[in-house]
Structures are given as C-alpha cells and as structure tokens.
Tab-separated table of C-alpha atoms in Angstrom:
chain	number	residue	atom	x	y	z
A	1	MET	CA	8.222	4.194	29.129
A	2	ILE	CA	8.969	5.966	25.743
A	3	GLU	CA	11.685	8.617	25.686
A	4	LYS	CA	11.878	10.948	22.673
A	5	LYS	CA	14.889	12.823	21.736
A	6	VAL	CA	15.207	15.243	18.891
A	7	LEU	CA	18.613	15.579	17.379
A	8	PRO	CA	20.057	18.885	16.223
A	9	ASN	CA	19.481	17.911	12.592
A	10	GLY	CA	15.874	17.158	13.310
A	11	VAL	CA	16.087	13.427	13.467
A	12	ARG	CA	13.674	11.847	16.123
A	13	VAL	CA	14.860	9.172	18.161
A	14	LEU	CA	12.263	7.329	20.437
A	15	SER	CA	13.473	4.729	22.569
A	16	GLU	CA	11.494	2.140	24.991
A	17	ARG	CA	13.588	-0.016	27.436
A	18	LEU	CA	12.306	-3.542	28.299
A	19	ASP	CA	14.299	-5.066	31.109
A	20	PHE	CA	12.506	-8.563	30.691
A	21	VAL	CA	13.840	-9.384	27.192
A	22	ARG	CA	17.379	-9.848	25.647
A	23	SER	CA	16.471	-8.698	22.230
A	24	CYS	CA	16.235	-5.253	20.612
A	25	SER	CA	14.500	-4.164	17.635
A	26	ILE	CA	15.413	-0.829	15.702
A	27	GLY	CA	13.789	0.885	12.779
A	28	ILE	CA	14.652	3.734	10.472
A	29	TRP	CA	11.218	5.180	9.483
A	30	VAL	CA	11.425	7.606	6.575
A	31	GLY	CA	8.458	9.760	5.552
A	32	ASN	CA	8.891	8.837	1.881
A	33	GLY	CA	7.084	6.462	-0.056
A	34	SER	CA	5.832	5.961	-3.734
A	35	ARG	CA	3.206	8.930	-3.491
A	36	TYR	CA	5.807	11.551	-3.171
A	37	GLU	CA	7.794	10.360	-6.285
A	38	PRO	CA	7.821	12.273	-9.551
A	39	ALA	CA	6.037	10.322	-12.086
A	40	GLU	CA	9.130	9.803	-14.277
A	41	VAL	CA	10.945	7.937	-11.541
A	42	GLY	CA	7.843	5.942	-10.181
A	43	GLY	CA	9.229	3.029	-7.947
A	44	ILE	CA	12.491	4.724	-7.061
A	45	SER	CA	11.699	4.687	-3.335
A	46	HIS	CA	11.297	0.625	-3.473
A	47	PHE	CA	14.241	0.437	-5.761
A	48	ILE	CA	16.329	2.309	-3.215
A	49	GLU	CA	15.198	0.101	-0.482
A	50	HIS	CA	16.623	-2.869	-2.466
A	51	MET	CA	19.937	-1.131	-3.217
A	52	ILE	CA	20.698	-0.148	0.460
A	53	PHE	CA	21.697	-3.920	0.798
A	54	LYS	CA	23.848	-3.808	-2.060
A	55	GLY	CA	27.033	-2.299	-0.583
A	56	THR	CA	28.475	0.953	1.004
A	57	ASP	CA	31.592	2.920	0.462
A	58	THR	CA	33.526	0.521	2.773
A	59	ARG	CA	31.449	-2.719	2.648
A	60	SER	CA	30.306	-5.027	-0.180
A	61	ALA	CA	26.862	-6.597	-0.144
A	62	GLN	CA	28.524	-9.797	0.804
A	63	GLN	CA	30.352	-8.422	3.798
A	64	ILE	CA	27.109	-6.876	4.892
A	65	ALA	CA	25.534	-10.258	4.648
A	66	ILE	CA	28.077	-11.956	6.488
A	67	ALA	CA	28.511	-9.420	9.307
A	68	MET	CA	24.771	-9.632	9.996
A	69	ASP	CA	24.860	-13.407	10.095
A	70	GLU	CA	27.698	-13.237	12.425
A	71	ILE	CA	25.636	-11.481	15.002
A	72	GLY	CA	22.420	-13.587	14.257
A	73	GLY	CA	20.898	-10.281	13.316
A	74	GLN	CA	17.406	-10.108	11.377
A	75	VAL	CA	17.619	-7.270	8.942
A	76	ASN	CA	15.009	-6.361	6.415
A	77	ALA	CA	13.245	-3.387	4.887
A	78	PHE	CA	9.888	-2.349	3.220
A	79	THR	CA	8.436	0.434	1.055
A	80	THR	CA	4.699	1.722	1.193
A	81	LYS	CA	2.990	4.482	-0.502
A	82	GLU	CA	3.666	6.753	2.523
A	83	CYS	CA	7.007	5.638	4.264
A	84	THR	CA	10.065	3.344	4.020
A	85	CYS	CA	11.405	1.317	6.937
A	86	TYR	CA	14.631	-0.399	7.305
A	87	TYR	CA	14.998	-2.384	10.520
A	88	LEU	CA	16.938	-4.723	12.436
A	89	LYS	CA	16.468	-7.072	15.251
A	90	THR	CA	19.417	-8.563	17.438
A	91	LEU	CA	20.541	-9.606	20.677
A	92	ASP	CA	21.323	-6.410	23.238
A	93	THR	CA	25.148	-7.776	23.077
A	94	HIS	CA	25.313	-7.229	19.338
A	95	LEU	CA	23.160	-4.040	19.113
A	96	MET	CA	26.032	-1.589	18.418
A	97	THR	CA	27.486	-3.851	16.008
A	98	GLY	CA	24.289	-4.253	14.005
A	99	VAL	CA	23.406	-0.635	14.313
A	100	GLU	CA	26.593	0.615	12.933
A	101	ILE	CA	26.150	-1.523	9.928
A	102	LEU	CA	22.546	-0.522	9.293
A	103	ALA	CA	23.478	3.137	9.712
A	104	ASP	CA	26.317	2.436	7.113
A	105	MET	CA	23.873	1.101	4.644
A	106	PHE	CA	21.398	4.017	5.196
A	107	LEU	CA	23.888	6.728	5.083
A	108	HIS	CA	26.600	5.632	2.892
A	109	SER	CA	25.275	3.272	0.266
A	110	LYS	CA	27.361	3.322	-2.867
A	111	PHE	CA	24.598	2.498	-5.527
A	112	ALA	CA	26.989	1.262	-8.005
A	113	ASN	CA	25.757	1.161	-11.515
A	114	GLU	CA	26.670	-2.383	-12.006
A	115	ASP	CA	24.679	-3.429	-8.961
A	116	ILE	CA	21.831	-1.454	-10.218
A	117	GLU	CA	21.904	-3.275	-13.400
A	118	LEU	CA	21.608	-6.527	-11.590
A	119	GLU	CA	18.808	-5.385	-9.071
A	120	ARG	CA	16.875	-4.119	-11.897
A	121	GLY	CA	16.205	-7.472	-13.000
A	122	VAL	CA	15.367	-8.494	-9.595
A	123	VAL	CA	12.609	-6.000	-9.298
A	124	LEU	CA	11.271	-6.745	-12.750
A	125	GLU	CA	10.966	-10.333	-11.330
A	126	GLU	CA	9.262	-8.919	-8.261
A	127	ILE	CA	6.579	-7.250	-10.506
A	128	ASP	CA	6.038	-10.324	-12.638
A	129	MET	CA	5.550	-12.339	-9.416
A	130	TYR	CA	2.894	-9.754	-8.481
A	131	GLU	CA	1.081	-10.340	-11.883
A	132	ASP	CA	1.087	-14.009	-11.089
A	133	THR	CA	-0.952	-13.367	-8.062
A	134	PRO	CA	-4.508	-12.552	-9.150
A	135	GLU	CA	-5.687	-11.517	-5.665
A	136	ASP	CA	-2.851	-8.801	-5.422
A	137	VAL	CA	-3.632	-7.792	-9.154
A	138	ALA	CA	-7.468	-7.360	-8.256
A	139	ASN	CA	-6.717	-5.356	-5.037
A	140	GLU	CA	-3.947	-3.113	-6.345
A	141	LYS	CA	-5.760	-2.373	-9.775
A	142	LEU	CA	-8.698	-1.379	-7.922
A	143	PHE	CA	-6.831	1.042	-5.901
A	144	GLU	CA	-4.747	2.494	-8.666
A	145	SER	CA	-7.961	2.959	-10.940
A	146	CYS	CA	-9.818	4.815	-7.838
A	147	PHE	CA	-6.953	6.892	-7.243
A	148	ALA	CA	-5.551	7.214	-11.008
A	149	SER	CA	-5.569	11.143	-10.835
A	150	SER	CA	-3.072	11.301	-8.131
A	151	SER	CA	0.349	9.838	-7.211
A	152	LEU	CA	-1.248	7.839	-4.533
A	153	GLY	CA	-2.561	5.522	-7.538
A	154	ARG	CA	0.922	4.867	-8.842
A	155	PRO	CA	2.163	1.416	-7.985
A	156	VAL	CA	4.857	1.098	-5.170
A	157	LEU	CA	7.090	-1.213	-7.413
A	158	GLY	CA	7.242	1.246	-10.237
A	159	THR	CA	7.082	0.038	-13.941
A	160	GLU	CA	9.308	-1.382	-16.321
A	161	ASP	CA	9.668	2.099	-17.995
A	162	THR	CA	10.214	4.091	-14.941
A	163	LEU	CA	12.772	1.507	-13.729
A	164	ARG	CA	14.957	1.708	-16.967
A	165	THR	CA	15.865	5.331	-16.340
A	166	MET	CA	17.309	4.717	-12.755
A	167	ASP	CA	21.100	4.879	-12.283
A	168	SER	CA	23.532	5.734	-9.276
A	169	ASP	CA	23.049	9.589	-9.968
A	170	ALA	CA	19.296	9.328	-9.835
A	171	LEU	CA	19.275	7.144	-6.580
A	172	HIS	CA	21.639	9.641	-4.972
A	173	ALA	CA	19.754	12.811	-5.973
A	174	TYR	CA	16.455	11.057	-4.840
A	175	MET	CA	17.874	10.401	-1.270
A	176	ARG	CA	19.273	13.775	-1.104
A	177	ASP	CA	16.037	15.491	-1.989
A	178	PHE	CA	13.250	13.227	-0.376
A	179	TYR	CA	15.218	11.563	2.527
A	180	SER	CA	15.305	14.346	4.926
A	181	PRO	CA	16.368	14.303	8.729
A	182	GLN	CA	13.108	16.110	9.767
A	183	ASP	CA	11.111	13.198	8.253
A	184	THR	CA	13.260	10.425	9.862
A	185	VAL	CA	12.216	8.661	12.970
A	186	ILE	CA	14.583	6.156	14.820
A	187	ALA	CA	12.424	3.616	16.871
A	188	LEU	CA	13.998	1.381	19.571
A	189	SER	CA	12.277	-1.132	21.573
A	190	GLY	CA	13.677	-3.823	23.925
A	191	SER	CA	16.966	-4.254	25.702
A	192	PHE	CA	19.876	-1.650	25.320
A	193	SER	CA	22.450	0.290	27.382
A	194	ASP	CA	22.751	3.973	27.603
A	195	GLU	CA	25.923	3.714	25.701
A	196	ALA	CA	24.061	2.000	22.801
A	197	LEU	CA	21.540	4.739	22.585
A	198	ALA	CA	23.921	7.596	22.647
A	199	TYR	CA	25.805	5.830	19.961
A	200	ILE	CA	22.736	5.613	17.869
A	201	CYS	CA	22.028	9.382	18.327
A	202	GLU	CA	25.691	9.880	17.222
A	203	LEU	CA	25.402	7.834	13.939
A	204	PHE	CA	21.996	9.345	12.961
A	205	GLY	CA	23.094	12.764	14.040
A	206	ALA	CA	25.310	12.859	10.796
A	207	MET	CA	22.207	12.804	8.503
A	208	ARG	CA	21.957	15.743	6.367
A	209	GLY	CA	19.183	17.517	4.582
A	210	THR	CA	16.243	20.011	5.125
A	211	GLY	CA	12.518	20.318	4.563
A	212	HIS	CA	9.565	18.036	4.656
A	213	ASN	CA	7.870	15.973	1.830
A	214	GLU	CA	4.570	17.437	1.371
A	215	VAL	CA	1.090	15.334	0.738
A	216	VAL	CA	-0.714	16.381	-2.374
A	217	PRO	CA	-4.423	15.386	-1.535
A	218	ALA	CA	-5.787	12.611	-3.572
A	219	GLN	CA	-9.595	12.145	-4.373
A	220	TYR	CA	-11.240	8.762	-4.852
A	221	ALA	CA	-13.050	8.381	-8.069
A	222	GLN	CA	-15.553	5.842	-8.872
A	223	SER	CA	-14.200	2.999	-11.251
A	224	VAL	CA	-15.032	-0.404	-12.939
A	225	LEU	CA	-12.165	-2.219	-14.293
A	226	VAL	CA	-11.501	-5.581	-15.879
A	227	ARG	CA	-8.420	-7.328	-16.357
A	228	PRO	CA	-8.636	-10.626	-18.386
A	229	LYS	CA	-6.304	-13.480	-17.253
A	230	ASP	CA	-6.064	-17.062	-18.288
A	231	ILE	CA	-6.830	-18.495	-14.793
A	232	GLU	CA	-9.661	-20.766	-13.349
A	233	GLN	CA	-11.225	-18.346	-11.030
A	234	CYS	CA	-12.682	-14.765	-11.098
A	235	HIS	CA	-11.017	-12.625	-8.684
A	236	LEU	CA	-13.395	-9.603	-7.576
A	237	CYS	CA	-12.488	-6.671	-5.451
A	238	MET	CA	-15.192	-4.067	-4.574
A	239	GLY	CA	-14.262	-0.616	-3.137
A	240	PHE	CA	-15.853	2.287	-1.274
A	241	PRO	CA	-14.579	5.710	-0.284
A	242	GLY	CA	-12.888	5.254	2.972
A	243	ILE	CA	-11.400	7.792	5.644
A	244	PRO	CA	-8.091	9.192	6.444
A	245	MET	CA	-5.705	7.311	8.962
A	246	HIS	CA	-6.384	9.849	11.853
A	247	ALA	CA	-10.116	10.429	11.355
A	248	GLU	CA	-12.261	10.427	14.534
A	249	GLU	CA	-13.907	7.190	12.978
A	250	ARG	CA	-11.037	5.287	12.754
A	251	TYR	CA	-11.807	2.975	15.766
A	252	ALA	CA	-15.389	2.722	14.540
A	253	MET	CA	-13.977	1.755	11.014
A	254	GLN	CA	-11.978	-1.217	12.589
A	255	MET	CA	-14.901	-2.362	14.290
A	256	MET	CA	-17.146	-2.208	10.960
A	257	ASN	CA	-14.323	-4.040	9.063
A	258	ALA	CA	-14.107	-6.771	11.609
A	259	ILE	CA	-17.733	-7.347	11.758
A	260	LEU	CA	-18.251	-7.426	8.031
A	261	GLY	CA	-15.232	-9.400	6.871
A	262	ASP	CA	-12.550	-10.051	9.163
A	263	GLY	CA	-12.613	-13.650	10.305
A	264	MET	CA	-14.700	-16.692	10.091
A	265	SER	CA	-17.467	-15.127	12.185
A	266	SER	CA	-17.754	-12.115	10.019
A	267	ARG	CA	-20.978	-11.704	8.013
A	268	LEU	CA	-19.524	-11.888	4.703
A	269	PHE	CA	-17.730	-15.160	5.554
A	270	GLN	CA	-20.890	-16.659	7.173
A	271	THR	CA	-23.185	-15.467	4.268
A	272	VAL	CA	-21.219	-15.981	1.281
A	273	ARG	CA	-18.891	-19.032	1.926
A	274	GLU	CA	-20.703	-20.931	4.989
A	275	GLN	CA	-24.404	-20.571	4.185
A	276	ASN	CA	-24.356	-20.510	0.411
A	277	GLY	CA	-20.907	-22.263	-0.362
A	278	LEU	CA	-20.042	-19.895	-3.256
A	279	CYS	CA	-16.345	-19.411	-2.580
A	280	TYR	CA	-13.380	-20.394	-0.489
A	281	THR	CA	-12.171	-16.847	0.391
A	282	VAL	CA	-14.052	-13.520	1.263
A	283	TYR	CA	-13.023	-10.785	3.520
A	284	SER	CA	-13.036	-7.074	3.925
A	285	PHE	CA	-10.181	-4.611	4.536
A	286	ASN	CA	-9.590	-1.211	5.203
A	287	ASP	CA	-6.564	0.856	3.639
A	288	SER	CA	-6.033	4.469	5.362
A	289	TYR	CA	-3.780	7.149	4.209
A	290	GLN	CA	-3.097	10.738	5.571
A	291	ASP	CA	-5.618	12.349	3.578
A	292	THR	CA	-7.961	9.659	2.438
A	293	GLY	CA	-8.796	5.633	2.286
A	294	ILE	CA	-10.712	2.871	0.542
A	295	PHE	CA	-12.774	0.383	2.194
A	296	SER	CA	-12.716	-2.893	0.063
A	297	VAL	CA	-14.406	-6.528	-0.199
A	298	TYR	CA	-12.480	-9.278	-1.957
A	299	THR	CA	-13.464	-12.808	-3.132
A	300	ALA	CA	-12.404	-15.409	-5.674
A	301	LEU	CA	-14.754	-17.978	-7.293
A	302	GLY	CA	-15.916	-19.657	-10.268
A	303	LYS	CA	-17.452	-17.845	-13.076
A	304	ALA	CA	-20.698	-19.532	-12.600
A	305	MET	CA	-20.853	-18.090	-9.053
A	306	GLU	CA	-19.867	-14.453	-9.368
A	307	THR	CA	-23.511	-13.030	-9.901
A	308	ARG	CA	-24.931	-14.708	-6.897
A	309	ALA	CA	-21.959	-13.685	-4.890
A	310	ILE	CA	-21.892	-9.902	-5.914
A	311	GLU	CA	-25.757	-10.096	-5.007
A	312	LEU	CA	-25.060	-11.591	-1.623
A	313	ILE	CA	-21.992	-9.086	-0.814
A	314	GLY	CA	-24.364	-6.291	-1.757
A	315	GLN	CA	-27.181	-7.634	0.505
A	316	VAL	CA	-24.983	-7.987	3.241
A	317	LEU	CA	-23.436	-4.391	3.262
A	318	ARG	CA	-26.934	-2.843	2.647
A	319	GLU	CA	-28.316	-4.556	5.589
A	320	PHE	CA	-25.423	-3.611	7.650
A	321	ALA	CA	-25.892	0.186	6.434
A	322	GLN	CA	-29.604	-0.151	7.451
A	323	SER	CA	-29.380	-1.730	10.730
A	324	GLY	CA	-25.671	-1.354	11.902
A	325	PRO	CA	-24.157	-4.099	14.241
A	326	THR	CA	-25.694	-5.846	17.131
A	327	SER	CA	-24.450	-5.303	20.523
A	328	ALA	CA	-22.853	-9.007	20.632
A	329	GLU	CA	-21.225	-8.434	17.268
A	330	LEU	CA	-19.620	-4.886	18.590
A	331	ASN	CA	-18.512	-6.650	21.923
A	332	ARG	CA	-16.935	-9.454	20.196
A	333	CYS	CA	-15.037	-7.618	17.629
A	334	ARG	CA	-13.965	-4.995	20.361
A	335	GLU	CA	-12.365	-7.711	22.390
A	336	GLN	CA	-10.649	-9.095	19.371
A	337	ARG	CA	-9.005	-5.844	18.489
A	338	LYS	CA	-7.901	-5.329	22.121
A	339	THR	CA	-6.550	-8.665	22.283
A	340	SER	CA	-4.750	-8.623	19.129
A	341	MET	CA	-3.233	-5.136	20.062
A	342	LEU	CA	-2.198	-6.390	23.634
A	343	MET	CA	-0.711	-9.646	22.459
A	344	GLY	CA	1.314	-7.549	19.878
A	345	VAL	CA	3.133	-5.653	22.528
A	346	GLU	CA	4.947	-8.793	23.604
A	347	SER	CA	7.162	-8.552	20.559
A	348	THR	CA	9.846	-5.973	20.501
A	349	SER	CA	9.425	-5.950	16.561
A	350	ALA	CA	5.599	-4.980	16.975
A	351	ARG	CA	6.384	-2.365	19.592
A	352	MET	CA	8.989	-0.812	17.533
A	353	ASN	CA	6.607	-0.577	14.481
A	354	HIS	CA	3.996	0.848	16.571
A	355	ILE	CA	6.444	3.573	18.011
A	356	GLY	CA	8.018	4.399	14.853
A	357	ARG	CA	4.604	4.407	12.607
A	358	SER	CA	2.853	6.603	15.390
A	359	GLU	CA	5.578	9.170	15.640
A	360	LEU	CA	5.952	9.446	12.062
A	361	PHE	CA	2.308	9.920	11.048
A	362	ARG	CA	0.974	11.476	14.259
A	363	GLY	CA	3.925	12.983	16.002
A	364	ARG	CA	3.005	11.088	19.292
A	365	VAL	CA	2.798	7.290	20.467
A	366	PRO	CA	-0.585	6.350	21.917
A	367	SER	CA	-0.221	4.053	24.919
A	368	PRO	CA	-2.017	0.770	24.982
A	369	GLU	CA	-4.263	2.422	27.620
A	370	GLU	CA	-5.399	5.105	25.058
A	371	LEU	CA	-6.054	2.463	22.295
A	372	ILE	CA	-8.066	0.352	24.637
A	373	ALA	CA	-10.159	3.452	25.531
A	374	GLY	CA	-10.598	4.220	21.837
A	375	TYR	CA	-12.070	0.758	21.380
A	376	ASP	CA	-14.186	0.890	24.210
A	377	ALA	CA	-15.600	4.193	23.280
A	378	VAL	CA	-17.231	2.867	20.039
A	379	THR	CA	-21.015	2.698	20.091
A	380	GLU	CA	-23.234	0.791	17.816
A	381	GLU	CA	-24.640	4.335	16.615
A	382	GLN	CA	-21.287	5.411	15.539
A	383	VAL	CA	-20.610	2.214	13.518
A	384	LEU	CA	-24.051	2.567	11.788
A	385	ALA	CA	-23.427	6.315	10.976
A	386	LEU	CA	-20.104	5.334	9.400
A	387	ALA	CA	-21.576	2.437	7.526
A	388	ARG	CA	-24.374	4.685	6.035
A	389	ARG	CA	-21.755	6.922	4.732
A	390	VAL	CA	-19.096	4.709	3.608
A	391	LEU	CA	-21.154	1.931	2.014
A	392	ASP	CA	-22.819	4.151	-0.525
A	393	PHE	CA	-23.218	1.928	-3.692
A	394	SER	CA	-23.650	5.204	-5.831
A	395	GLN	CA	-19.882	5.538	-5.182
A	396	ALA	CA	-18.974	1.898	-5.386
A	397	SER	CA	-16.166	0.403	-7.706
A	398	ILE	CA	-15.156	-2.855	-8.695
A	399	CYS	CA	-12.202	-4.795	-10.367
A	400	ALA	CA	-12.612	-8.169	-11.853
A	401	VAL	CA	-9.609	-10.305	-12.833
A	402	GLY	CA	-9.637	-13.473	-14.530
A	403	GLN	CA	-12.176	-15.191	-16.982
A	404	VAL	CA	-14.149	-11.733	-17.064
A	405	ASP	CA	-16.799	-10.142	-19.065
A	406	ASP	CA	-16.753	-6.739	-20.181
A	407	ALA	CA	-16.841	-3.480	-17.770
A	408	GLU	CA	-20.457	-2.816	-18.458
A	409	HIS	CA	-21.394	-6.301	-17.285
A	410	TYR	CA	-19.864	-5.555	-13.902
A	411	ALA	CA	-21.404	-1.954	-13.683
A	412	ALA	CA	-24.696	-3.765	-14.144
A	413	LEU	CA	-23.912	-6.235	-11.241
A	414	LEU	CA	-22.698	-3.595	-9.109
A	415	HIS	CA	-25.803	-1.401	-9.717
A	416	ARG	CA	-28.053	-4.477	-8.913
A	417	ALA	CA	-26.232	-5.511	-5.735
A	418	GLY	CA	-26.613	-2.102	-4.470
A	419	GLY	CA	-30.164	-1.997	-5.068
A	420	LEU	CA	-29.976	0.980	-7.364
C-alpha cells in the first residue's frame, strides 16, 4: 500500500513498503525541466543535474563518490522537458546514510565556479555525442522543429551559447526560483523502517520556496526539415500531432503505437523490413506531455531505398486509419502492455518511478488493477477513431538526416505517402 504525507513546506512524500525485498529505491522528483527555462539559460536544469554531484558545503565530489561506493549505492539523475529526478537504490541497512548524502547534494550543492567551468566541457561533449548519433538527431530535430514556437521545442541539453552564461550565481538563483517544495515529490519503494521514513521527512522538510511552475501551452506545427550529414544511411523521422499524457485516449494510443511499430510483429516492421527488406530498423513511438504530444515513425536506410520506404510507411498508416486494428492485434498488444507493466512492478526502481512520476504529473498513483482495467477497456473502435484523427497526412512532418535532398523533395514524398 502506498502512503502519502504532505510536509508543512508542501513536499509530498509517498512511500510503499515491500517486505519481500532487501533493497530500497528513493527518488527526488522535481516538476522542473527544460520547458520551464527562460530562453537565455536554456539547458540550465540539465546543467544543475550534473552539478548536484560536484560537491556540497561539507563534501567534495570525490567524498560523495566514495561514500556512495562504501554503501554499494546506485545513485544517478536525469532531466527531461518537464521534470528532473535524482535517485538512489541501496540496501535497507544503508538507506539512512544514502538518503542523508542525497539530501545534502540536493539541498546544499556548492556550485563552485571552478567546477562549473570543468563540467561545462563535459556537457558540451555530451552535446557532441548526441550529434554523432543520427537517430537521436532525426528524432530530436523533428520535435524541435514541430514545437519551435514554444519552450517545449528547446533542447534539454541547451546550446553552447546558453551554457557559456552559466555560473554559480545563475545556478543558485535558478534553483531558488524554479525548485519549489510544492513541485517536489519524494518517492520511496522497498524495504525501510519507520525511523528511516521519519528521517526522510525531516531532511526534506527543510526545503524552502513557494509557488508552482506553470506550463505555457505548446502548439504542434507542421514541419519539413533536412540536416545534411556525411554518413552512409539516411535517417528519417515522420511525425503527427499526438495527445497529452492525461488524455482519455492514452490507453488507445499505447495500443495503436504497439500495433503499428513497437516490436517485431508490428505492421511497420513486418511490411518495411520483413516483407520488403528495405531497412534494418523501423519503429514508431509516442511522446506525450502535459498539454500536447507527437506520434512519430523512424527508420534508417540507404538513399536508394528511402522513396519506397516512405511510400510503404504511408501505406501502412493510411490502411490502419481506414480499417483500424484486428481483434487479434488488439488482444496481442493488450497482453504485451499488461505483461510489461506487471513485470515492471517486480523492481523497486520501476515502482519508485511509477509512484514519483504519477504523483508529480497526475496528483495520484493509479494501481496496477486500474491500469489493467484501462488496457482491457480499449476497443477496436476507439483505436480506429484515434488513428483517423492522429494519422492525418495534411498535418504530417518529416526530418531527414544524412545524404539528403532538399526540403521540397521530402515534402513531395510525404505528400505522396499520404495519398494527397
């Protein structure tokens, strides 16, 4: 059973005790990510995530690393467009020690300018690493282009120009203004004592600040983008307006995505790869945010294959929007989703992630039974209705990376793929 406690400062602490494990996972979930950042400090949330590990008022970065290794703790963090999470997994016997270190990092980071200068180079290398992965470039650049008019379209990592402006004062000011107790959730799952839970509440009860980060609505805009790159393959990402994360159709969207492009039995994989041998990789994916979303299809292939591949992808999507799923497809994908979800709850890390993310974005944590009921309730008619609304080629976008032609060429291919 999940217990929820709201501390006097507004921090929410959600705990789930599991008596059959020895480990415990804890995450600090903050409702702040790149979409909340002023343009001039784009990437600062991700930069703070890096700097949290670089020392506090009482511990150096090396002392933090040694202390975590001494207890066998697995500590890390990640930043998205809408949240940042700092997390730890350790044995129950070391939980209080690990949590004290994690809270010190979160609440008392030093942000020394000499450390900032060193870490700036690390993040710039991370940006370069991303640029060397054309799959990521195609997916991210499509997203940035489709949401270019809003902060949602900005890169999580920031840019060389925005990173150059960051110093200790800027990082402290941003945490003070954008890291608020009311937007913070502490999620805990595993084996822990009442004493450890009380200690966690005491530590994070010291967090200060007021207010909430407000979402400025973002609007999808049709886009055709090319990025020349000296590589062998052409990486293509096609996008359509999606749905928000809390939309009633969210379960139907998961079914549609699974049937179309999630796995070897999916229609796209079977048609584009297995039956026609045009590529090694083809898949679909859905990105949903609080107010909007995007549904995308990705593939990578030789230049000579791209025209035929885009035509086949268009054919698969149009046929699905016309006829919808078969009952066999829907049942198969329903079981896939339910099995994946139920297998996930065997991990304290996965349970902690589910608790933290759900509370942060929904204000409550749905039970496995509720999720199963959501999947079971999806009908063929619901998936078909969603497909007809989402897979609208008059709103389709595309990004091509590699040995590419001009944007007009891909706009024409997209138009033909949609039967327009």
